[in-house]
C-alpha positions as a printed Julia matrix, in Angstrom:
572×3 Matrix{Float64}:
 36.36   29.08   11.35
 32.45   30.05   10.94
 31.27   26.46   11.06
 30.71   25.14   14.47
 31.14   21.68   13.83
 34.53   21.61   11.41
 35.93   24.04   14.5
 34.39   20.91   16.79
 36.75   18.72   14.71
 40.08   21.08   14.68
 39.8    21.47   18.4
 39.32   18.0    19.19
 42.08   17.1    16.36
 44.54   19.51   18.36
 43.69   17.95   21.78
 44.94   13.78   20.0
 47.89   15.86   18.44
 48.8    17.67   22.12
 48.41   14.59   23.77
 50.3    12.76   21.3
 53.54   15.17   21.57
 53.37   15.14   25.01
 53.35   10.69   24.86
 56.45   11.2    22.66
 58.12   13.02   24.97
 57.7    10.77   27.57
 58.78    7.9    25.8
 61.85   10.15   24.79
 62.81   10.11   28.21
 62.19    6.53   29.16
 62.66    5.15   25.84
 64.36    2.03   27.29
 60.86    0.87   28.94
 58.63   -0.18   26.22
 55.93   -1.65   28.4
 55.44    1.52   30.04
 54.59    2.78   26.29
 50.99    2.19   26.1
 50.46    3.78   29.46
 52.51    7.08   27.98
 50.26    7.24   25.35
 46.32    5.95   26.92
 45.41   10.02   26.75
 46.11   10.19   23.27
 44.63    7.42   22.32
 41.02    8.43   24.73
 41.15   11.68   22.76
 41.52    9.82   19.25
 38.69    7.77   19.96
 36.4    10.53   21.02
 36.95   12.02   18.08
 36.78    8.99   16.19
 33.42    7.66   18.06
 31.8    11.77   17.41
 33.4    12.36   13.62
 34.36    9.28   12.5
 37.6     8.74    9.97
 40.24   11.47   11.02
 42.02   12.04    7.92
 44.82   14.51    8.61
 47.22   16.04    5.74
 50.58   16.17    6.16
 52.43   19.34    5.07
 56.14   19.97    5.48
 56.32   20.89    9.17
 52.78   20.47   10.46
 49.68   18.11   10.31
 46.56   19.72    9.09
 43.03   19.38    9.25
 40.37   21.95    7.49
 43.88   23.73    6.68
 43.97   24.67   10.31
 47.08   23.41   11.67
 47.23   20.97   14.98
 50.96   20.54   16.39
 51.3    24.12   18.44
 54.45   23.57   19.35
 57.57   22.72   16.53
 57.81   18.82   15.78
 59.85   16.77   13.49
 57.01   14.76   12.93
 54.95   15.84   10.0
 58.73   16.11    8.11
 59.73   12.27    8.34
 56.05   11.67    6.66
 56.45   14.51    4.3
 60.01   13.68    2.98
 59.41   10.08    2.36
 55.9    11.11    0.55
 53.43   10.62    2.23
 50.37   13.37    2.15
 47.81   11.7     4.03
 47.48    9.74    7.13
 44.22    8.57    7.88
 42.61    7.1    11.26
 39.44    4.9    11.24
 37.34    4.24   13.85
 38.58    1.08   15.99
 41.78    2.27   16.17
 43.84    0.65   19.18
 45.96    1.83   21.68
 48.6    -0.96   20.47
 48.07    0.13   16.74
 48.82    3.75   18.3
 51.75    2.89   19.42
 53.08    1.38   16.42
 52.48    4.16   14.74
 54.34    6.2    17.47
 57.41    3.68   17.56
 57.3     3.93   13.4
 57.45    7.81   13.52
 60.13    8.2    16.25
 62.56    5.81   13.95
 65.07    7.42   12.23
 65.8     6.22    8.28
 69.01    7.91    8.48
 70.37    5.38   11.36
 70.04    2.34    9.5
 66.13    2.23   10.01
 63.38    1.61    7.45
 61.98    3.75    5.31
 58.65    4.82    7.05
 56.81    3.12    4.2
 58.06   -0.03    4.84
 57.58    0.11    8.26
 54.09    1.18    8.07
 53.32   -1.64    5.66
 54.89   -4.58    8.01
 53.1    -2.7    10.64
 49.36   -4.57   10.07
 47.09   -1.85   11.16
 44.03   -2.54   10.16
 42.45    0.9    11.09
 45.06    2.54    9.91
 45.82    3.92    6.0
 47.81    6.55    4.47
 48.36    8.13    0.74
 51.64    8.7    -0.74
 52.93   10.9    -3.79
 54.87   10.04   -6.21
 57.5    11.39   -8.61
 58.93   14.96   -9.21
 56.97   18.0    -8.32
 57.87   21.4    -7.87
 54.85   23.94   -6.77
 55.99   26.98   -9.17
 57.11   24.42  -12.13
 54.4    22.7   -14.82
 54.94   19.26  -15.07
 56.81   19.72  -18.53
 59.41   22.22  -17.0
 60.08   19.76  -14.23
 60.27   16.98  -16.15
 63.49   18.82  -18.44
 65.41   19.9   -15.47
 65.37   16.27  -13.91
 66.26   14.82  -17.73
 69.21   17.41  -17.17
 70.18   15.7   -14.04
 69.94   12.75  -14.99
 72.38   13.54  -18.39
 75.21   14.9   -16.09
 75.01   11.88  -13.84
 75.25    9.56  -16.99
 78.03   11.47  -18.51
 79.6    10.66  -15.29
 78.95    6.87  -15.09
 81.3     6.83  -18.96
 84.46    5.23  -18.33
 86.69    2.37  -19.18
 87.32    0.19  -16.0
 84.59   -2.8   -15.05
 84.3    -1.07  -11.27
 82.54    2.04  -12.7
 80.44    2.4    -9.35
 83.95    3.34   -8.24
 84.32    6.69  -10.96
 80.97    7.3   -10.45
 82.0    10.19   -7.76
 79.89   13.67   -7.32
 82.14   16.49   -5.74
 80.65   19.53   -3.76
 82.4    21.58   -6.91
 80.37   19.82   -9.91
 77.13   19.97   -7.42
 77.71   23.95   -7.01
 78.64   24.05  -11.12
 75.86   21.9   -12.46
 73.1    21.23  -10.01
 72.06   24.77   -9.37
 69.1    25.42   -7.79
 68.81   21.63   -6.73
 67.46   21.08   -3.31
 67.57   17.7    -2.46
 69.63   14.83   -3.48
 69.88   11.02   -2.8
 73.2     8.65   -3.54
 76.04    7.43   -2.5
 79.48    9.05   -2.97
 82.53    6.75   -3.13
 86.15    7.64   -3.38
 89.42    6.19   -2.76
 91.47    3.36   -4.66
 89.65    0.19   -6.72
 86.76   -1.62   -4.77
 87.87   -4.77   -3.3
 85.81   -8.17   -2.28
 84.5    -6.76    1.33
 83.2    -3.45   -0.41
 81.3    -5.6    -3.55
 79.96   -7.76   -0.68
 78.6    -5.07    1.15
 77.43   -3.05   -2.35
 75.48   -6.47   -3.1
 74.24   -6.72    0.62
 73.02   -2.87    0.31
 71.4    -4.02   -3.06
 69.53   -6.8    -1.65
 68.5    -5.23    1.14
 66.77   -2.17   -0.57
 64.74   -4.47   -2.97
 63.5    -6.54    0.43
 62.49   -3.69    2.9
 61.73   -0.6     0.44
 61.15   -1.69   -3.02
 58.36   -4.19   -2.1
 56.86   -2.27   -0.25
 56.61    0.84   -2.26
 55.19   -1.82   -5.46
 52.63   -3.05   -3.17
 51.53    0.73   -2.14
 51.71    1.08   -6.27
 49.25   -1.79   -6.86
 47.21   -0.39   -4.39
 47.26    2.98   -5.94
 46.29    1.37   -9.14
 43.14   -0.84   -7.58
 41.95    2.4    -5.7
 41.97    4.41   -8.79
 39.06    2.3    -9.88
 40.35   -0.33  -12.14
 37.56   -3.23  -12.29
 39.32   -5.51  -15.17
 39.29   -8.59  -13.13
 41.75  -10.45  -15.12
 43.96   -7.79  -15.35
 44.32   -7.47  -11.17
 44.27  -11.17  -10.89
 47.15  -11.63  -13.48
 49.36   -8.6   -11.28
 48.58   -9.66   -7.49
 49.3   -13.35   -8.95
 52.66  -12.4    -9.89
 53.11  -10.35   -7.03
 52.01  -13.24   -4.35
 55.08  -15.44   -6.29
 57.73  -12.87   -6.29
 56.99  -12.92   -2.35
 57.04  -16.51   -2.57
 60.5   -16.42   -4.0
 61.86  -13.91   -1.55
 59.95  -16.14    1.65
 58.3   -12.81    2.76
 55.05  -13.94    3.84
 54.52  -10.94    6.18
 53.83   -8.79    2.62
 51.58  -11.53    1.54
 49.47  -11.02    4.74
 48.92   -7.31    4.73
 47.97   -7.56    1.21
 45.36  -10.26    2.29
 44.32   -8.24    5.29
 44.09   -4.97    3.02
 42.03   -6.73    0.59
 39.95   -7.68    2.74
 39.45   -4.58    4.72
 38.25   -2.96    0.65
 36.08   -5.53    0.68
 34.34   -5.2     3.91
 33.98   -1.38    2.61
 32.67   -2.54   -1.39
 30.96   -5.6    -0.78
 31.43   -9.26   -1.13
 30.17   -9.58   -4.39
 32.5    -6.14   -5.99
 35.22   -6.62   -7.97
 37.92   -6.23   -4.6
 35.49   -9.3    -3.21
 36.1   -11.09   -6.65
 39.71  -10.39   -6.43
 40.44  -11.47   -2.8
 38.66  -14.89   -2.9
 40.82  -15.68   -6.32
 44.28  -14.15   -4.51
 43.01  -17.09   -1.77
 42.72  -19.55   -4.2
 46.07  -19.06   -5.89
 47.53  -19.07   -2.58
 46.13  -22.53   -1.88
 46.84  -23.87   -5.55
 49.6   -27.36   -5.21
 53.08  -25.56   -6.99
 52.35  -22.56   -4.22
 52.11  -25.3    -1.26
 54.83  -27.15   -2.76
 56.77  -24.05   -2.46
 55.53  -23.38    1.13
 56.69  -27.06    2.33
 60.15  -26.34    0.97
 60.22  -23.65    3.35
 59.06  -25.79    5.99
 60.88  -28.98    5.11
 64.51  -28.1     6.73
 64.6   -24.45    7.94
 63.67  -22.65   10.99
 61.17  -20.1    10.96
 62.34  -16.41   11.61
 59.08  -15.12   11.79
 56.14  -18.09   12.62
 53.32  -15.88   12.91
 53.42  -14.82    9.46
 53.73  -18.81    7.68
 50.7   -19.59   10.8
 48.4   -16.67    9.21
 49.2   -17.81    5.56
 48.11  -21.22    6.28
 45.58  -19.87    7.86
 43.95  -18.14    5.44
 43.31  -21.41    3.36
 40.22  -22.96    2.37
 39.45  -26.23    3.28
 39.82  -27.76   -0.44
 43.5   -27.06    0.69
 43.47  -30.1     3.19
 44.67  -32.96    0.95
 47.78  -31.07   -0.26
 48.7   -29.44    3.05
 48.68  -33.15    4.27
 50.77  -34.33    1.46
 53.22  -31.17    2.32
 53.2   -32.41    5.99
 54.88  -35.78    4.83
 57.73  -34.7     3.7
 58.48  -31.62    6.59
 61.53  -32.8     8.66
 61.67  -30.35   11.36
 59.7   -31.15   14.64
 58.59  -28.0    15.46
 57.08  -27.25   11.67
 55.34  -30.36   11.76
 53.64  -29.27   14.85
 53.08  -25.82   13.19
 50.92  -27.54   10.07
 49.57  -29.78   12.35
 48.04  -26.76   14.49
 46.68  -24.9    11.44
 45.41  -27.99   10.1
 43.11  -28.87   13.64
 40.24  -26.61   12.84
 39.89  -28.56    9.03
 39.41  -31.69   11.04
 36.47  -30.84   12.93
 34.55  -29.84   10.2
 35.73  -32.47    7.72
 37.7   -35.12    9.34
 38.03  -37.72    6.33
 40.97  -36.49    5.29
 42.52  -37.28    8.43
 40.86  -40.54    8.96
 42.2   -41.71    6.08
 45.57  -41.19    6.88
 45.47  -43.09   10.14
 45.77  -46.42    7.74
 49.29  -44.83    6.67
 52.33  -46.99    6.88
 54.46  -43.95    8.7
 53.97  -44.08   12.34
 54.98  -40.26   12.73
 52.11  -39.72    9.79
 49.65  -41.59   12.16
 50.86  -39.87   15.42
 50.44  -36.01   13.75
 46.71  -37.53   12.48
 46.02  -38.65   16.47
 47.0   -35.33   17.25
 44.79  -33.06   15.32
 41.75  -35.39   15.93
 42.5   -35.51   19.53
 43.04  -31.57   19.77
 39.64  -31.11   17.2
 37.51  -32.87   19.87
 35.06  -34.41   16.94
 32.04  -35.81   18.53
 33.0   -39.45   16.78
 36.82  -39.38   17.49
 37.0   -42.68   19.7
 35.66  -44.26   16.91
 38.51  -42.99   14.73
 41.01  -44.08   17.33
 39.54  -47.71   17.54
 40.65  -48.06   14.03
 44.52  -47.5    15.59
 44.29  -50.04   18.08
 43.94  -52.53   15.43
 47.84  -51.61   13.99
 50.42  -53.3    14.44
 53.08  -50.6    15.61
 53.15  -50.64   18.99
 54.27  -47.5    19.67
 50.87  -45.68   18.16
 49.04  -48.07   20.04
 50.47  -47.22   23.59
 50.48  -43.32   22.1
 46.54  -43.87   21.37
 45.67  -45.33   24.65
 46.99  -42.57   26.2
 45.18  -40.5    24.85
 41.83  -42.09   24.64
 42.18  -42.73   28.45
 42.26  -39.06   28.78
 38.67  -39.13   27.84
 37.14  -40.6    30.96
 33.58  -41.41   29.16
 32.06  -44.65   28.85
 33.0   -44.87   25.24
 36.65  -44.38   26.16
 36.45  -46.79   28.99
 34.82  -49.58   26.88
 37.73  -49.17   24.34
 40.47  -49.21   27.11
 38.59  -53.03   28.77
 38.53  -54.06   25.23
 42.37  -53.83   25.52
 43.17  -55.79   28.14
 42.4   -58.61   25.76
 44.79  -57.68   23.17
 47.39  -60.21   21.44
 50.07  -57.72   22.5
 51.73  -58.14   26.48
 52.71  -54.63   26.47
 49.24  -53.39   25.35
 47.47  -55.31   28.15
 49.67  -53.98   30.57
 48.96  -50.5    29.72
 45.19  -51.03   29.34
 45.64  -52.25   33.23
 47.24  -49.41   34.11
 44.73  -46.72   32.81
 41.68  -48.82   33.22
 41.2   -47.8    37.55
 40.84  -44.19   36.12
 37.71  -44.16   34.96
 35.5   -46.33   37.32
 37.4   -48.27   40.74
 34.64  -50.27   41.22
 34.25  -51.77   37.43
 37.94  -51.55   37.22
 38.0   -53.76   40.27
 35.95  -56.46   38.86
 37.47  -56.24   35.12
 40.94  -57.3    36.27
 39.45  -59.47   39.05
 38.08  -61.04   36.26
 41.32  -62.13   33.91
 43.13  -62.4    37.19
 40.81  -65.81   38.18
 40.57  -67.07   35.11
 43.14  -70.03   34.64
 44.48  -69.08   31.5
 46.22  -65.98   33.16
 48.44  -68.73   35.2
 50.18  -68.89   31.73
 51.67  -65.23   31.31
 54.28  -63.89   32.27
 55.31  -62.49   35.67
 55.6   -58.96   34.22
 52.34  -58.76   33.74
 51.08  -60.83   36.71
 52.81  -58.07   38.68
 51.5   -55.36   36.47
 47.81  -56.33   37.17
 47.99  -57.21   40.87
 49.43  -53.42   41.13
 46.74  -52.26   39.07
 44.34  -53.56   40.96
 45.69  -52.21   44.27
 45.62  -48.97   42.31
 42.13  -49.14   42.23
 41.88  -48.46   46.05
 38.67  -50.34   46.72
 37.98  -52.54   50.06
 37.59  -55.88   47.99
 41.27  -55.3    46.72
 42.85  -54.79   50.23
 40.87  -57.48   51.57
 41.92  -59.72   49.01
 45.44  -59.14   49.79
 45.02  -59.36   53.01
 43.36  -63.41   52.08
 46.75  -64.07   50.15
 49.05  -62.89   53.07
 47.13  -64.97   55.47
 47.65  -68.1    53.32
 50.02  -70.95   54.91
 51.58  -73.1    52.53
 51.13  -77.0    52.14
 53.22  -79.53   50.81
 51.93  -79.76   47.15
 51.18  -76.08   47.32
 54.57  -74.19   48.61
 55.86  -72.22   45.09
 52.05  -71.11   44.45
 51.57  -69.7    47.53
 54.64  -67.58   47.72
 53.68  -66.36   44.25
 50.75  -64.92   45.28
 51.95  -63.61   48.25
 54.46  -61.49   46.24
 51.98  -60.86   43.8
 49.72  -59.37   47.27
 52.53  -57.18   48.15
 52.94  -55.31   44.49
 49.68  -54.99   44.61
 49.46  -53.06   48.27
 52.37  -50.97   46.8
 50.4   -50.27   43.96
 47.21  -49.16   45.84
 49.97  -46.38   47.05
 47.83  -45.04   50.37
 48.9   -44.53   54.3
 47.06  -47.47   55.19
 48.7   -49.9    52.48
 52.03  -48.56   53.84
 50.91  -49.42   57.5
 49.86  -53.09   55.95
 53.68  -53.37   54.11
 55.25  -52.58   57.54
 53.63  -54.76   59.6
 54.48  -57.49   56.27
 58.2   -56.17   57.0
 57.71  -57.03   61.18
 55.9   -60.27   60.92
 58.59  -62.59   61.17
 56.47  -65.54   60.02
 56.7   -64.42   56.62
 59.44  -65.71   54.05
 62.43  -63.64   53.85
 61.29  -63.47   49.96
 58.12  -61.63   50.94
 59.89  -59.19   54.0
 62.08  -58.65   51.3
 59.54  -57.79   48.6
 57.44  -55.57   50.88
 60.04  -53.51   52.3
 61.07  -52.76   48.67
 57.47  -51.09   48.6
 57.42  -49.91   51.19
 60.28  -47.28   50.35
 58.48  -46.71   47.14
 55.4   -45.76   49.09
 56.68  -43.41   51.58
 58.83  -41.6    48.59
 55.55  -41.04   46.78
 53.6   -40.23   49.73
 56.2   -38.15   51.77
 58.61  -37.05   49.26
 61.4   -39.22   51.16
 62.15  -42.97   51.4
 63.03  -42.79   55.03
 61.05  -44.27   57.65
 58.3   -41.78   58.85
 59.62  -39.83   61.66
């Protein structure tokens, strides 16, 4: 080649395709070891992107038994590579720059499969593939280099005459009669170098065979006709159609046949190929036009509705693909992806919606908000979770609202997680609690409160724990608070104790006096710490104590030591 720089190109072109062969064979021999893959491959994929980084695009063409570039072939040794493309059509493969070492091997994986052996067409596979540097051109229908399009175009009507003069005959299983010998092929098909179908003999189909015929049927309409009508539409766009309605009307139809047939992987790589065209023509070109309405009629309610259906009962085979759907809609979606979300039975789609739906609530967090008033409690826990996981600036206030509703359950859920905060906001909300109508509440808010600050935790509960009016609850939660106190670890808490231990009863004042004692020792097994253990034994040795209160404090004592030494035994 006289030009210097196209000769550049072909040498460094030749270098990706050695390299590439030579990452083949090695996963030929290891094939079993895909993680080693990528590393089999790395010096193909350097010399690809130091072409790519120097030339840009490598667009290669692919002839029967070699890939070309400048009509200077690359592959210098025989590979069955270029073949698999050529055969199933495809002319062109095309590399842009940002190609990855995991798209790379993809594309490797895709051209070592074998169509014959029950794989996909390469087609197919290239299209569920996703690369987004990545594009090829196809060809299609009947060509024959030495033949005009006319004289082709009689011998296949020829063909196609014999076959249907075949197909002619009386009985209902006629895929049965419809048999092609090697005889009438040598008689009648002269000349003809390639032929597709299926050749059945033998007595009268039964069940398993129209089962399997049906099976076969459905199968080649899922994982090779798509495909090849999406590459179609494609071919049509990129011819430079710019009737707006016209590609609106044919991708909508096209985004609800997928719809039907739950394929939302096909949906996504047309979304992802739309919007690589537009990156290249512009928002404002007819391809930008054309993705932001595909969005929209993505996002429109009988679409959803048909999207929740999905959701409602059945498990996901493929998650990623519903995630990036949902994904790719606008926030005006919000209200009817909620709605969807009530009726969704499974647990683990509920969580799925919930997680595409977190990044909507940080930007507009009404919707949610709104829904916290709802009358189902597993409505109001999937609202706490995507405000919790959105971290909005004003979600305490959103939670306050909660506290206020009468299912306890939420409540206790809430508290959780507003404890979890461990800001003054938070902590206001939790001492706010410890007033609440509800016993169980008030124990909880006792529990949580010593998290956030000992000291003001200390003199909250300090607080109810004087006052006379806490004489009249229960001893569930006069335990629960004396515990939580000791779990705020302070020196006024242990030396309180300490007072109520010390205390010798009178004659008036006998039953009070053991009640606080007991109440003393849940509270030093609260506090949970070596020296409140050394304090409960020397409760369990002091044999001026009540049995009631040796009792009691040996009972926390085990629970102690188990927490602090993994054992209930006495320290060795």
């Amino acid at each position: 080649m006289s030009d210097p720089k196209l000769k550049k190109q072909v040498e460094m072109a030749r270098s990706v395709a050695y390299h590439l062969l030579k990452g083949i064979k090695m996963i030929g021999m290891y094939r079993h070891n895909e993680a080693k893959y990528g590393e089999f491959l790395a010096k193909a994929h350097e010399s690809l992107t130091q072409y790519l980084e120097e030339h840009g695009a490598l667009a290669l063409k692919v002839d029967l038994t070699n890939f070309l570039l400048h009509k200077q072939e690359l592959f210098t040794d025989e590979s069955t590579l270029p073949y698999k493309y050529f055969k199933d059509g495809i002319r062109q493969l095309i590399f842009r720059p940002g190609f990855t070492i995991e798209e790379l091997t993809s594309f490797t994986v895709i051209s070592l499969s074998d169509p014959d052996r029950g794989a996909e067409d390469l087609n197919a596979q290239l299209w569920r593939a996703q690369m987004p540097n990545f594009e090829y051109i196809m060809v299609e229908g009947f060509r024959m280099d030495e033949f005009s399009e006319e004289e082709v175009q009689v011998e296949v009507d020829k063909v196609v005459d014999y076959l249907q003069r075949r197909l002619r005959t009386a009985s209902d299983d006629y895929l049965r009669f419809a048999r092609v010998s090697e005889t009438d092929l040598d008689m009648k098909l002269d000349n003809v170098e390639q032929m597709r179908g299926v050749v059945i003999t033998g007595v009268t189909a039964d069940a398993t065979l129209k089962a399997r015929l049906q099976k076969d049927v459905h199968d080649e309409e899922n994982q090779r006709l798509f495909p090849k009508l999406i590459s179609a539409v494609f071919q049509v766009v990129e011819s430079g159609v710019d009737d707006a309605e016209l590609l609106t009307d044919m991708f909508t139809q096209l985004l609800d046949a997928m719809l039907l047939q739950e394929d939302f992987t096909i949906i996504n790589q047309v979304v992802l190929k739309l919007k690589a065209m537009e990156q290249r023509a512009g928002s404002e070109s007819a391809i930008g036009r054309l993705l932001r309405s595909f969005l929209l009629r993505m996002g429109e309610e009988q679409r959803l509705n048909r999207v929740a259906d999905v959701l409602k009962f059945q498990k996901l085979k493929n998650t990623g693909d519903v995630v990036r759907y949902l994904s790719n809609l606008g926030p005006d979606t919000v209200p009817m992806l909620l709605d969807a979300l009530e009726v969704i039975e499974l647990a683990e789609n509920r969580t799925l919606l919930c997680d595409v739906l977190v990044p909507h609530a940080k930007e507009f967090p009404d919707p949610f908000v709104n829904r916290l008033k709802s009358e189902k409690p597993q409505m109001v826990r999937d609202m706490i979770y995507i405000l919790d996981r959105s971290n909005h600036p004003e979600k305490l206030k959103f939670f306050a609202t909660v506290l206020k509703t009468k299912n306890m359950a939420v409540k206790l859920e809430v508290m959780a997680i507003i404890a979890r905060g461990r800001t003054g906001d938070a902590r206001k909300l939790i001492s706010s609690a410890l007033e609440d109508e509800s016993q169980q509440v008030r124990i909880q808010a006792a529990r949580v409160l010593p998290e956030f600050d000992r000291d003001k935790a200390f003199l909250d509960l300090m607080k109810i724990v004087k006052d006379p009016a806490f004489e009249k609850r229960s001893p569930q939660e006069h335990e629960a608070f004396y515990s939580a106190i000791g779990s705020t670890g302070v020196q006024g808490a242990l030396a309180y104790f300490v007072q109520l231990l010390q205390q010798k009863p009178g004659l008036f004042n006998k039953d009070k006096i053991m009640r606080d004692k007991l109440l003393a020792v849940a509270g030093l097994g609260g506090a949970c710490t070596i020296q409140t253990a050394k304090l409960l034994q020397e409760i369990v040795e002091d044999k001026s104590q009540a049995p009631e209160v040796i009792n009691h404090a040996r009972l926390h004592l085990g629970r102690v030591r188990k927490v602090l030494f993994g054992s209930a035994e006495k320290e060795g």
